[in-house]
mmCIF file of C-alpha atoms in Angstrom:
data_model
loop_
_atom_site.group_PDB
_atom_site.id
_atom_site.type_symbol
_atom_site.label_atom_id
_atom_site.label_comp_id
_atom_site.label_asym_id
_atom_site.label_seq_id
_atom_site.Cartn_x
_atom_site.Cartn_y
_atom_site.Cartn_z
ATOM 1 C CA UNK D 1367 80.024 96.827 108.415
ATOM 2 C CA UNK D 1368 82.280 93.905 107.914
ATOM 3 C CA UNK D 1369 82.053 91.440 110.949
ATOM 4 C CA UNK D 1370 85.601 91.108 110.517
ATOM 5 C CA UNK D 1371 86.479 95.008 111.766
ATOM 6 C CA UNK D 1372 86.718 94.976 115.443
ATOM 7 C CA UNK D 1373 85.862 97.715 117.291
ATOM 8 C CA UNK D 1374 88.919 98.929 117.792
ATOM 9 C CA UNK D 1375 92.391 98.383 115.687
ATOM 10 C CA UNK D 1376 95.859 99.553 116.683
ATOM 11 C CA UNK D 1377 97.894 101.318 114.278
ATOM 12 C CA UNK D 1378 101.131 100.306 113.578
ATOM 13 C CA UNK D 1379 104.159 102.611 112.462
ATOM 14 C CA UNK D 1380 107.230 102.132 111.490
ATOM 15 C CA UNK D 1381 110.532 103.773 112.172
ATOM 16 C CA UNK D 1382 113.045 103.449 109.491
ATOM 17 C CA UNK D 1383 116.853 104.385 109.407
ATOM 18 C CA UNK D 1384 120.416 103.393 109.200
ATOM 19 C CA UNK D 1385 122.914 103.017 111.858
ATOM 20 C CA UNK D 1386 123.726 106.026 113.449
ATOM 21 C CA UNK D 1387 120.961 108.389 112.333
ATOM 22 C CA UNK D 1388 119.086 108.818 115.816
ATOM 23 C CA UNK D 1389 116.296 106.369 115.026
ATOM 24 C CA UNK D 1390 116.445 105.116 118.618
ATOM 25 C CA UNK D 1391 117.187 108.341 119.794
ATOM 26 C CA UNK D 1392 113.824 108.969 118.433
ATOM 27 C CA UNK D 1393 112.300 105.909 119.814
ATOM 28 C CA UNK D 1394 113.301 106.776 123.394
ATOM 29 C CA UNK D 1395 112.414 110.223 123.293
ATOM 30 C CA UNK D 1396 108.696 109.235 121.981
ATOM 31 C CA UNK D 1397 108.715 106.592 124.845
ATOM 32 C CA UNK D 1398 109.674 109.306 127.201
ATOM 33 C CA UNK D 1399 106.831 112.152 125.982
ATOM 34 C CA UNK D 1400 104.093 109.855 125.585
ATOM 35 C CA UNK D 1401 101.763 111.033 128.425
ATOM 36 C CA UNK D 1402 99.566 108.346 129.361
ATOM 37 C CA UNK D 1403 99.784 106.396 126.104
ATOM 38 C CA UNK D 1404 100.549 102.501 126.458
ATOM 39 C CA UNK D 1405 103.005 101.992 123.493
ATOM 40 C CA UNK D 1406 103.813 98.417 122.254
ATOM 41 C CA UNK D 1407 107.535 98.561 120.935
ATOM 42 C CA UNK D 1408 108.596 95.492 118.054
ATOM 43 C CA UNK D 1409 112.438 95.869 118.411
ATOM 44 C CA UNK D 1410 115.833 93.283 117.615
ATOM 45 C CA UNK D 1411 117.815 94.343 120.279
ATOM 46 C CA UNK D 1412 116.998 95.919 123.558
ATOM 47 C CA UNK D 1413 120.949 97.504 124.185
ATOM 48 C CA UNK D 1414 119.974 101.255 123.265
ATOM 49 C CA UNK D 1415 116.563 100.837 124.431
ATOM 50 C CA UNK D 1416 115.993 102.896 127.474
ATOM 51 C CA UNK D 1417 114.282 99.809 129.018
ATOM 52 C CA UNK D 1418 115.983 100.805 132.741
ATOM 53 C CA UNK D 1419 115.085 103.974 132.737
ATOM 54 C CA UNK D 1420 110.819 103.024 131.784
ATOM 55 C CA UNK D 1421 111.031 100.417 135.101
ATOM 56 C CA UNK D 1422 110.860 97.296 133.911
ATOM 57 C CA UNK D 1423 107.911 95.177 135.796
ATOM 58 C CA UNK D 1424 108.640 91.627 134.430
ATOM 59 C CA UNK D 1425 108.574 88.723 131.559
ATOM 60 C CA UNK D 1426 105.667 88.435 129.874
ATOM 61 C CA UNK D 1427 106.594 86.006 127.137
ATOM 62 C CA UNK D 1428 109.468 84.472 125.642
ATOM 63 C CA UNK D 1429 110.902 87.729 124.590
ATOM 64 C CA UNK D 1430 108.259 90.004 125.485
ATOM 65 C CA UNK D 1431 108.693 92.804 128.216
ATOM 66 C CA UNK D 1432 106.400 94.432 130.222
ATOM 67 C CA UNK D 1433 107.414 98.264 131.103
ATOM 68 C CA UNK D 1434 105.704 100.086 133.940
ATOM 69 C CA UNK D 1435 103.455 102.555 132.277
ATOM 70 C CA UNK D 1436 102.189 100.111 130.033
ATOM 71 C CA UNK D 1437 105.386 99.797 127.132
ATOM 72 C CA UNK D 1438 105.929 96.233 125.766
ATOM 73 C CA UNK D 1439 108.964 95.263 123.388
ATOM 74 C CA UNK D 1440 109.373 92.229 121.829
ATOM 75 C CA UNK D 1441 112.721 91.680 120.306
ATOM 76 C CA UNK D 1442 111.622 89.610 117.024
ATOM 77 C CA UNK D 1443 112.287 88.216 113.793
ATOM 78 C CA UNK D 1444 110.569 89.492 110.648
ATOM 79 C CA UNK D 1445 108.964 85.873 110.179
ATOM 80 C CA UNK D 1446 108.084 86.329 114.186
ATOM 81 C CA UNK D 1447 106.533 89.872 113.552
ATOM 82 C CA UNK D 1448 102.719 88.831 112.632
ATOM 83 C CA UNK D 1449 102.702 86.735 116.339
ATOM 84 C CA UNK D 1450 103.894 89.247 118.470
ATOM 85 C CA UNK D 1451 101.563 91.804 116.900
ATOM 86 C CA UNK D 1452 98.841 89.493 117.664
ATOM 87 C CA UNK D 1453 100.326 89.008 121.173
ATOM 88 C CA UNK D 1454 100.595 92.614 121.589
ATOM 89 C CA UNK D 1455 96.751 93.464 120.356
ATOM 90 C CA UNK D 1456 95.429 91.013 123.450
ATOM 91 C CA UNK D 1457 92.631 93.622 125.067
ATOM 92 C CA UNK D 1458 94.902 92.575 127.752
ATOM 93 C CA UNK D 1459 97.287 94.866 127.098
ATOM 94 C CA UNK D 1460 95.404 97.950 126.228
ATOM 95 C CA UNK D 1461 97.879 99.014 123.867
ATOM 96 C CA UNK D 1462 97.142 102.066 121.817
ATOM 97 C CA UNK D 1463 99.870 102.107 119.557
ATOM 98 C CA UNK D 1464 102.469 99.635 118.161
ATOM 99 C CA UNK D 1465 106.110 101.018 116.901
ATOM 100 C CA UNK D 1466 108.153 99.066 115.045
ATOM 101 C CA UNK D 1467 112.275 99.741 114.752
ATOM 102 C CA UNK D 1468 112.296 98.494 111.037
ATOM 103 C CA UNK D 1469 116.300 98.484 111.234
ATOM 104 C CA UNK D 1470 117.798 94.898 111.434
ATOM 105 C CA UNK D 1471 113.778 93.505 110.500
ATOM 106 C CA UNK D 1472 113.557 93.977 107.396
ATOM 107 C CA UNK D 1473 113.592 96.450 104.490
ATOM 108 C CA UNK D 1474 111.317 99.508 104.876
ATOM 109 C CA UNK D 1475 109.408 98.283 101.662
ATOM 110 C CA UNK D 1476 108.713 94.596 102.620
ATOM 111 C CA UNK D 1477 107.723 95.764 106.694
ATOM 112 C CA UNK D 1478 105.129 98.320 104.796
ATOM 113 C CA UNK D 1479 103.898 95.310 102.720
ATOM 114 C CA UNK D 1480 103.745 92.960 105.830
ATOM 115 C CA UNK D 1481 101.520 95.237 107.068
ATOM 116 C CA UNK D 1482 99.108 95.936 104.644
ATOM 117 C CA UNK D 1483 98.753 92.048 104.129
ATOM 118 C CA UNK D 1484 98.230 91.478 107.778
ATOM 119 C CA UNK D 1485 94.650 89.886 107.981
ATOM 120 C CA UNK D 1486 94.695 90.493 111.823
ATOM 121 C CA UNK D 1487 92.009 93.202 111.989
ATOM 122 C CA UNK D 1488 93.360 94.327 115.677
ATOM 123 C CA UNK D 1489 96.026 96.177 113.427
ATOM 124 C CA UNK D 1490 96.107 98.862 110.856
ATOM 125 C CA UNK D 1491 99.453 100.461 109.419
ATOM 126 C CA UNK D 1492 99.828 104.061 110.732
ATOM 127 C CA UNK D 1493 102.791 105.319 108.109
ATOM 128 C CA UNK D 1494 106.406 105.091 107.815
ATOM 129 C CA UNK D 1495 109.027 107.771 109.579
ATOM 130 C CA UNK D 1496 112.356 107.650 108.411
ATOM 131 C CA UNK D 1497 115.082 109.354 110.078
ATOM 132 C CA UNK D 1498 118.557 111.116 108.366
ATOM 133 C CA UNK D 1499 121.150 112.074 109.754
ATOM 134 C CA UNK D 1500 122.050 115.786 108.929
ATOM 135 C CA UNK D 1501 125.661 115.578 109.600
ATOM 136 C CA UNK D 1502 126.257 112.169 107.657
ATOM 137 C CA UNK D 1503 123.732 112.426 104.771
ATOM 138 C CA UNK D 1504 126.105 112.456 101.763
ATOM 139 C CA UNK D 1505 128.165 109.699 103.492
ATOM 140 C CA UNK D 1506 125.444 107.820 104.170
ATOM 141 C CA UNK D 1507 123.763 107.530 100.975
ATOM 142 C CA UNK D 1508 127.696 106.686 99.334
ATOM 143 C CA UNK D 1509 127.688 103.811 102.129
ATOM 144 C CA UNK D 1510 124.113 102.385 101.712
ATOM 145 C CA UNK D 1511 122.753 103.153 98.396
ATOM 146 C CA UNK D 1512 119.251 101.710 99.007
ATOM 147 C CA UNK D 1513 119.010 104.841 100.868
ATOM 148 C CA UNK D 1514 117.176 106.734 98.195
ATOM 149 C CA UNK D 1515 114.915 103.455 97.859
ATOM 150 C CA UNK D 1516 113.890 103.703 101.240
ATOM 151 C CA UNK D 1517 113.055 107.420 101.305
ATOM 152 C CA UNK D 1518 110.932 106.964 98.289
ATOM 153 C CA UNK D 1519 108.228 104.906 100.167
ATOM 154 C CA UNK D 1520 108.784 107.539 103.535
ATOM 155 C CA UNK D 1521 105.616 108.801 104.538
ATOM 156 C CA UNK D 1522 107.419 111.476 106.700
ATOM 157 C CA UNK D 1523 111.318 112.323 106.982
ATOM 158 C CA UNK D 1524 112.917 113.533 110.403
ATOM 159 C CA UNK D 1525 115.853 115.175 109.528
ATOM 160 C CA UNK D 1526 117.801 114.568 112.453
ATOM 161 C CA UNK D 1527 121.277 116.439 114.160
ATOM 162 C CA UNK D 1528 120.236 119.859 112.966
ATOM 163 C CA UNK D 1529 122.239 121.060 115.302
ATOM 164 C CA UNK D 1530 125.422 119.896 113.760
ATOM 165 C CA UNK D 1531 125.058 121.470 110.415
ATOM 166 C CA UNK D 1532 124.754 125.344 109.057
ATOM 167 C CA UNK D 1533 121.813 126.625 107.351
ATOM 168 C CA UNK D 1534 123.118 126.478 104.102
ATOM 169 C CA UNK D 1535 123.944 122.635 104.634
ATOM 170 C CA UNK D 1536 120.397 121.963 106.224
ATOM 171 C CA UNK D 1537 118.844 123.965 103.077
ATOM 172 C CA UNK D 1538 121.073 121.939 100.241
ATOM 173 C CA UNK D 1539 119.971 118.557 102.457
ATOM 174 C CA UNK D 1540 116.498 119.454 102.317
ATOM 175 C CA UNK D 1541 116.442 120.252 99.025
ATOM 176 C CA UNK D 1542 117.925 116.892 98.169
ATOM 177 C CA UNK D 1543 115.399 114.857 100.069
ATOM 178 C CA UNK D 1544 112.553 116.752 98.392
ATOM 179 C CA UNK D 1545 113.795 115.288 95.389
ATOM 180 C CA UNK D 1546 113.946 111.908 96.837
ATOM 181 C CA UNK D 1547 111.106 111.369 98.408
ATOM 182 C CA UNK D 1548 107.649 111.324 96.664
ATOM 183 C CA UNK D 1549 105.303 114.475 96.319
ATOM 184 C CA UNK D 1550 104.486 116.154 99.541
ATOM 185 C CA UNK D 1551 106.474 114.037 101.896
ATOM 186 C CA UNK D 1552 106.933 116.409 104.826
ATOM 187 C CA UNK D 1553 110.609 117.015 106.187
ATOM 188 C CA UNK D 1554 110.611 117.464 109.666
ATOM 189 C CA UNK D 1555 113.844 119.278 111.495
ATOM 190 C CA UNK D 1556 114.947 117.856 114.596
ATOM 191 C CA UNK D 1557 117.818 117.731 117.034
ATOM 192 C CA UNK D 1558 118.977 114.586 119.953
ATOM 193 C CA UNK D 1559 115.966 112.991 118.050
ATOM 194 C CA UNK D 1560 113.269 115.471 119.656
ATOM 195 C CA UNK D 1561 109.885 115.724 117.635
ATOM 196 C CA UNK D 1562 106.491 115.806 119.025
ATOM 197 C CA UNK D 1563 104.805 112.314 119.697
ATOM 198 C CA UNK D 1564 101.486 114.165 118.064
ATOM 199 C CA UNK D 1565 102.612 113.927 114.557
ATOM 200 C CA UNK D 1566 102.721 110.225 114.634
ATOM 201 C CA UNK D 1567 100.082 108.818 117.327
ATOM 202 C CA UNK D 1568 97.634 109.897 119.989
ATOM 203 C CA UNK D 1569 99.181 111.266 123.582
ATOM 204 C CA UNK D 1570 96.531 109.961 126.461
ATOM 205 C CA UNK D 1571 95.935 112.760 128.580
ATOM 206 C CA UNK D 1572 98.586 112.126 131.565
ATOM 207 C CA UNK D 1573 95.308 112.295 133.995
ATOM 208 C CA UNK D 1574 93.942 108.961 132.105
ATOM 209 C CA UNK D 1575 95.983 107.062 133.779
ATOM 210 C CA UNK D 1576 94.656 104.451 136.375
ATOM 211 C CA UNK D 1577 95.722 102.320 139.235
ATOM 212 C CA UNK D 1578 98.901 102.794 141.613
ATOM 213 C CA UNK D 1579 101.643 105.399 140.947
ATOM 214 C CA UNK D 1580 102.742 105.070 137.382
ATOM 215 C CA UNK D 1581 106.561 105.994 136.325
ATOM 216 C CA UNK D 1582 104.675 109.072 134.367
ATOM 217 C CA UNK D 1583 102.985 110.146 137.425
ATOM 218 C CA UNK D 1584 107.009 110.385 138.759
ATOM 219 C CA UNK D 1585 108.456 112.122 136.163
ATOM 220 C CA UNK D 1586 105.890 114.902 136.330
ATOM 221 C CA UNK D 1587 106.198 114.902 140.131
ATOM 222 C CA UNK D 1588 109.858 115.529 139.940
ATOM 223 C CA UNK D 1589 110.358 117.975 137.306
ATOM 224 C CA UNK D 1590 111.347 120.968 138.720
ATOM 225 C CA UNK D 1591 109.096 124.069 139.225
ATOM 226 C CA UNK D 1592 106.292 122.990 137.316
ATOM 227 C CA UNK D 1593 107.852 123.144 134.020
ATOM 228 C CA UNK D 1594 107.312 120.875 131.403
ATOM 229 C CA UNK D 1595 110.522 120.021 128.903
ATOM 230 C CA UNK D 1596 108.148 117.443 127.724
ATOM 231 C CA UNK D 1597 106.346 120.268 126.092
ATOM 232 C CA UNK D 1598 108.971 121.549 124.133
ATOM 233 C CA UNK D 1599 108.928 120.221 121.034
ATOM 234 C CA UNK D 1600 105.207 121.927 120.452
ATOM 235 C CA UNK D 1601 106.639 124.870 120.484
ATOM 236 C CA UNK D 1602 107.703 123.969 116.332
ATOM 237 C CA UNK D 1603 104.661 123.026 115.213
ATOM 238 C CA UNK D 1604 101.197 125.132 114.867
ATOM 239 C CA UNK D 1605 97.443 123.451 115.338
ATOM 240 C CA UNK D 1606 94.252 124.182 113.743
ATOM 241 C CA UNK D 1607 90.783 122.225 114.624
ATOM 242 C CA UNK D 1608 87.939 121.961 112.633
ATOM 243 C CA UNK D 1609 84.370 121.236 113.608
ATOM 244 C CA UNK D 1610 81.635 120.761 111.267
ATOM 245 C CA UNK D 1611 77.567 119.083 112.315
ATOM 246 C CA UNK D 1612 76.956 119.156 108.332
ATOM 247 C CA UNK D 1613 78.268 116.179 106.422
ATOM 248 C CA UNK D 1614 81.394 116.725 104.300
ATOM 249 C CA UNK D 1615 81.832 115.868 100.413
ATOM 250 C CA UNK D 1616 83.906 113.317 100.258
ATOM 251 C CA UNK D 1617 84.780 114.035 96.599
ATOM 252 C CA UNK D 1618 85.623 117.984 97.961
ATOM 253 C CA UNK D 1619 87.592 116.501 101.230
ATOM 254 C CA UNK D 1620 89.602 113.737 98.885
ATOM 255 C CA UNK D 1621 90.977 116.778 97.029
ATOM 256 C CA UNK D 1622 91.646 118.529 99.710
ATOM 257 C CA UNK D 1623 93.413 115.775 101.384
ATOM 258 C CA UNK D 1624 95.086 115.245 97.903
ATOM 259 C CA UNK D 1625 97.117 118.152 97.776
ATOM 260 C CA UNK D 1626 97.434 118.756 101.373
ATOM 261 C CA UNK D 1627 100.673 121.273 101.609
ATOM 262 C CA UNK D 1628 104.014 119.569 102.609
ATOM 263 C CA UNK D 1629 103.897 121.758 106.252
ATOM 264 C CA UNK D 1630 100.583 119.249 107.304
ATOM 265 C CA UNK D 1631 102.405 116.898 109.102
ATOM 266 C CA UNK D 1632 99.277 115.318 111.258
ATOM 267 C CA UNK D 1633 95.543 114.866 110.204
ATOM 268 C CA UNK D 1634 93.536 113.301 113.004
ATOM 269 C CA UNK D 1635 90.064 112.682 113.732
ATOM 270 C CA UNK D 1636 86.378 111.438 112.674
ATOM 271 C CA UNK D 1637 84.041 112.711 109.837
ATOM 272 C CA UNK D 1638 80.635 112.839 109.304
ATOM 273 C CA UNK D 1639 79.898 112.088 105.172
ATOM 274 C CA UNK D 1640 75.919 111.016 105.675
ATOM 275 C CA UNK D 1641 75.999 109.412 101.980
ATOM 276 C CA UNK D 1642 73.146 106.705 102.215
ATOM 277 C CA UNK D 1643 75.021 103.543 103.021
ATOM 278 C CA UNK D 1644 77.926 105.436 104.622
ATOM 279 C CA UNK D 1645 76.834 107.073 107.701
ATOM 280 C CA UNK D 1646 79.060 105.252 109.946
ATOM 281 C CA UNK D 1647 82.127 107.505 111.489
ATOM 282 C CA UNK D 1648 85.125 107.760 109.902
ATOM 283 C CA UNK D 1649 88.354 108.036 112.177
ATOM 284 C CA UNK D 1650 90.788 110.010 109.905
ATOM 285 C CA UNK D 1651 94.379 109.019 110.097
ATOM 286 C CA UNK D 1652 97.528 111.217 108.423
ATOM 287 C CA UNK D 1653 100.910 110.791 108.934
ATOM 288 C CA UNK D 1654 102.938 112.704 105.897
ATOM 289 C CA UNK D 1655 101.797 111.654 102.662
ATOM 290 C CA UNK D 1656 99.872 108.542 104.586
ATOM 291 C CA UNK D 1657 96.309 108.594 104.609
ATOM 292 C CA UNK D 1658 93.575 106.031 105.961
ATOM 293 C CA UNK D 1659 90.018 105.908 107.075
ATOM 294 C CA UNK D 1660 88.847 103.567 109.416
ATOM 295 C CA UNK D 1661 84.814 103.463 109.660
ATOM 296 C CA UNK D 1662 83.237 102.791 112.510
ATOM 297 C CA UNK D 1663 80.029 103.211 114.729
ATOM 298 C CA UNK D 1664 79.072 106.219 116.751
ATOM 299 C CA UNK D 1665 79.133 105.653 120.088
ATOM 300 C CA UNK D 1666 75.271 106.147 121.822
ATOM 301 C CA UNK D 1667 75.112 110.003 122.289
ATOM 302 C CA UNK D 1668 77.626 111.184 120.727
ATOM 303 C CA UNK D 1669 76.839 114.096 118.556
ATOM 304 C CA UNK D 1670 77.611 113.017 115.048
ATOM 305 C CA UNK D 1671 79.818 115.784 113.674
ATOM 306 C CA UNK D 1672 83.472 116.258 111.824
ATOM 307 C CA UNK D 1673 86.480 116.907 113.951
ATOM 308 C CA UNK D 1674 89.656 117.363 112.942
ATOM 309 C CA UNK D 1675 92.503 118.236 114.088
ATOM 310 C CA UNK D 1676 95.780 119.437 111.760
ATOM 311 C CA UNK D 1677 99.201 119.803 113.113
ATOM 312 C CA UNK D 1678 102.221 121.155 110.693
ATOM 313 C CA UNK D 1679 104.430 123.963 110.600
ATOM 314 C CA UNK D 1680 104.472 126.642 108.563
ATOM 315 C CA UNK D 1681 100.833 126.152 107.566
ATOM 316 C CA UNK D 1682 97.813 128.923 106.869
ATOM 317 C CA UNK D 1683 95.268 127.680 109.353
ATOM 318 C CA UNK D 1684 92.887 130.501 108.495
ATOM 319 C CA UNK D 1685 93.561 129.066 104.814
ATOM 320 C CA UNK D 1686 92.915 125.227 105.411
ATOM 321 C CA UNK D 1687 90.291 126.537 107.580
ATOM 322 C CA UNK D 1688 88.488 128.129 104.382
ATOM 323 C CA UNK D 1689 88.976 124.770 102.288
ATOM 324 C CA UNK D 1690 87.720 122.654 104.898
ATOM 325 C CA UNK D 1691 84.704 124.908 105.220
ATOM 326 C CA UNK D 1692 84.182 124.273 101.456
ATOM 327 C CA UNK D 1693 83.847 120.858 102.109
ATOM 328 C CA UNK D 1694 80.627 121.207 103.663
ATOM 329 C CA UNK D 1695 77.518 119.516 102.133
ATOM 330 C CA UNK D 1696 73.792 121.000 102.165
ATOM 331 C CA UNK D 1697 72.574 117.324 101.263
ATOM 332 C CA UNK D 1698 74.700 114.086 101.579
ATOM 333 C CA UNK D 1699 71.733 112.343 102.027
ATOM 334 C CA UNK D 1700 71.346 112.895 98.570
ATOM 335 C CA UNK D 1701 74.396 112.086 97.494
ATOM 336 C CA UNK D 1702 75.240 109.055 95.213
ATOM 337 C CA UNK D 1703 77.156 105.792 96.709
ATOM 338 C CA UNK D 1704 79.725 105.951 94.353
ATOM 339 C CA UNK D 1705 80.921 109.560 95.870
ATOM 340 C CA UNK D 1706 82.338 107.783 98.089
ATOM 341 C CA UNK D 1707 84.968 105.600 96.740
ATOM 342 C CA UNK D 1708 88.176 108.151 96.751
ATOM 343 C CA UNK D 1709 87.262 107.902 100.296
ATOM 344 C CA UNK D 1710 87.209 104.022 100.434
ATOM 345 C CA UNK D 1711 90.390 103.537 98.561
ATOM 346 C CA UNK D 1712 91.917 104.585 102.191
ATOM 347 C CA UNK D 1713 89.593 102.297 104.118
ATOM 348 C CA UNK D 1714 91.917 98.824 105.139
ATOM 349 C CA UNK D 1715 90.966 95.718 103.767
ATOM 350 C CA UNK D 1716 87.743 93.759 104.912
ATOM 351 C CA UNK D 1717 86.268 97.641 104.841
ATOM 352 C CA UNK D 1718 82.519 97.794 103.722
ATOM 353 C CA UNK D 1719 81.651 97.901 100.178
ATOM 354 C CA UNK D 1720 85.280 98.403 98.468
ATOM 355 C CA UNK D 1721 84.690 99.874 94.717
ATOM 356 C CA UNK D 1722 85.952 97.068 92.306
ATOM 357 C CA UNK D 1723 90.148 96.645 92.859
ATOM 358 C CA UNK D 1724 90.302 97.435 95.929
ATOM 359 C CA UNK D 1725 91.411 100.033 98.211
ATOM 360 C CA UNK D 1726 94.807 102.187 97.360
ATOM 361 C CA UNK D 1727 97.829 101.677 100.032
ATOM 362 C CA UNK D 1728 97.539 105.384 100.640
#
């Protein structure tokens, strides 16, 4: 493996959309729901951010702000962004995952491209969510017109302020943004900016977390009755697992990833391919349309086996099921090398043995 690939790389994703959409909405709900995840925030300004409300602990840096519960957000410059993210990848900080407000940074396009250029192996890009605005759509694309450029390169749409608009409306909008975005580009419905953390990062279990009282700790003490609003938004979206001790093809996985149906929102998780030359790990990443594999070693005793996990709406899990199944191999240690390079067109730069080119941007 590449000395280069640290043990451990945070993934980075970006949240995309205009003025008035929700996108913060969004922000401060996943800051809100995140169990006992330590999320690193890249923001310009802090005025909508619920920064109060997360209990602010101190200065860290020059515009970097520690939030009890482990948040950090670093109001930056696009020309700034590559320091902070190093700042914010210090094992110091146990971050597990960096969000970036793309509004007011840069364009969607050139943040994506920062990102897949950054030689800082601590980060990898996790995908691109853009958020609409149901009841302003048509208004909004007449007012900014790079609109339709920025949806193109969306990895996953939140279609926000469902509640504002009929069916009919939500239908014609849909249909619109299918023909927008690229192929398979998930459209996820949402109202006051509500959508499960899950479909875009990890959730720490709210029992990981360490030390004195946390502001978590609080929230779940006080809400009433035992009843978790924080569990609502799971409610839309359906889960299937998949466990497999045999290796997987990686030729029969790449198509299956390939044509993945629209309603697979999440992929997460490790494989086991066994190719000679390959039998590292693989942590599986999906957001939308994104895909990347991150190889890495197996940890001593842990069973070396496939595990996925799929979250979408809408979805046949007996049917994925059945094609993930398929994917078994009798033999990879009798498969050829070269088998393996659909896989390692999603594996980040600095990956071991890259086929000739390159790796894809996924």
């Amino acid at each position: 493996m590449n000395s280069r690939q640290p043990e451990r790389s945070v993934p980075v994703v970006v949240l995309a959309g205009f003025l008035g959409s929700g996108k913060t909405t969004v922000l401060n709900h996943l800051l809100g729901n995140r169990g006992g995840t330590r999320i690193g925030v890249v923001v310009n300004d802090f005025g909508s951010i619920e920064i109060d409300a997360m209990s602010v602990a101190g200065q860290v840096g020059d515009s970097m702000v520690s939030i009890g519960g482990g948040c950090l957000c670093c109001a930056v410059d696009g020309s700034e962004l590559d320091a902070y993210l190093e700042k914010l990848t210090a094992p110091a900080h146990r971050i597990d995952v960096i969000v970036i407000e793309a509004s007011g940074l840069a364009e969607p396009q050139e943040m994506i491209r920062m990102l897949m250029a950054n030689e800082n192996p601590a980060v990898r890009y996790g995908g691109m969510a853009h958020v609409v605005d149901a009841a302003e759509f048509d208004a909004t694309r007449a007012r900014h017109p790079e609109t339709d450029r920025h949806l193109a390169v969306a990895d996953l749409v939140v279609l926000n302020k469902t509640d504002r608009v009929d069916a009919a409306e939500r239908a014609r909008i849909e249909t619109a943004l299918g023909a927008l975005c690229a192929p398979g580009t998930p459209v996820i419905g949402a109202d006051h900016g509500r959508i499960d953390p899950e479909l875009l990062f990890d959730r720490r279990p709210w029992t990981e977390t360490r030390g004195q009282l946390s502001f978590e700790d609080l929230l779940a003490e006080a809400d009433d009755g035992g009843h978790d609003h924080r569990a609502h938004a799971h409610a839309a979206y359906e889960s299937v697992e998949f466990t497999s001790d045999q290796g997987l093809s990686p030729r029969r996985l790449i198509d299956f990833l390939d044509r993945r149906p629209a309603g697979l929102y999440r992929i997460k998780g490790f494989v086991r391919f066994g190719v000679p030359g390959h039998e590292e790990r693989y942590e599986v990443h999906a957001v939308g349309r994104f895909l990347r594999f991150v190889p890495g070693p197996w940890a001593r005793g842990e069973p070396r086996r496939t595990r996925l996990v799929l979250i979408g709406s809408g979805i046949d899990g007996p049917g994925l099921l059945r094609e993930l199944e398929a994917c078994r191999e009798e033999a990879p240690q009798d498969a050829r090398p070269e088998s393996m390079w659909g896989v390692l067109r999603y594996v980040p730069r600095g990956g071991p043995e890259e086929p000739e080119g390159g790796p894809a941007d996924g």
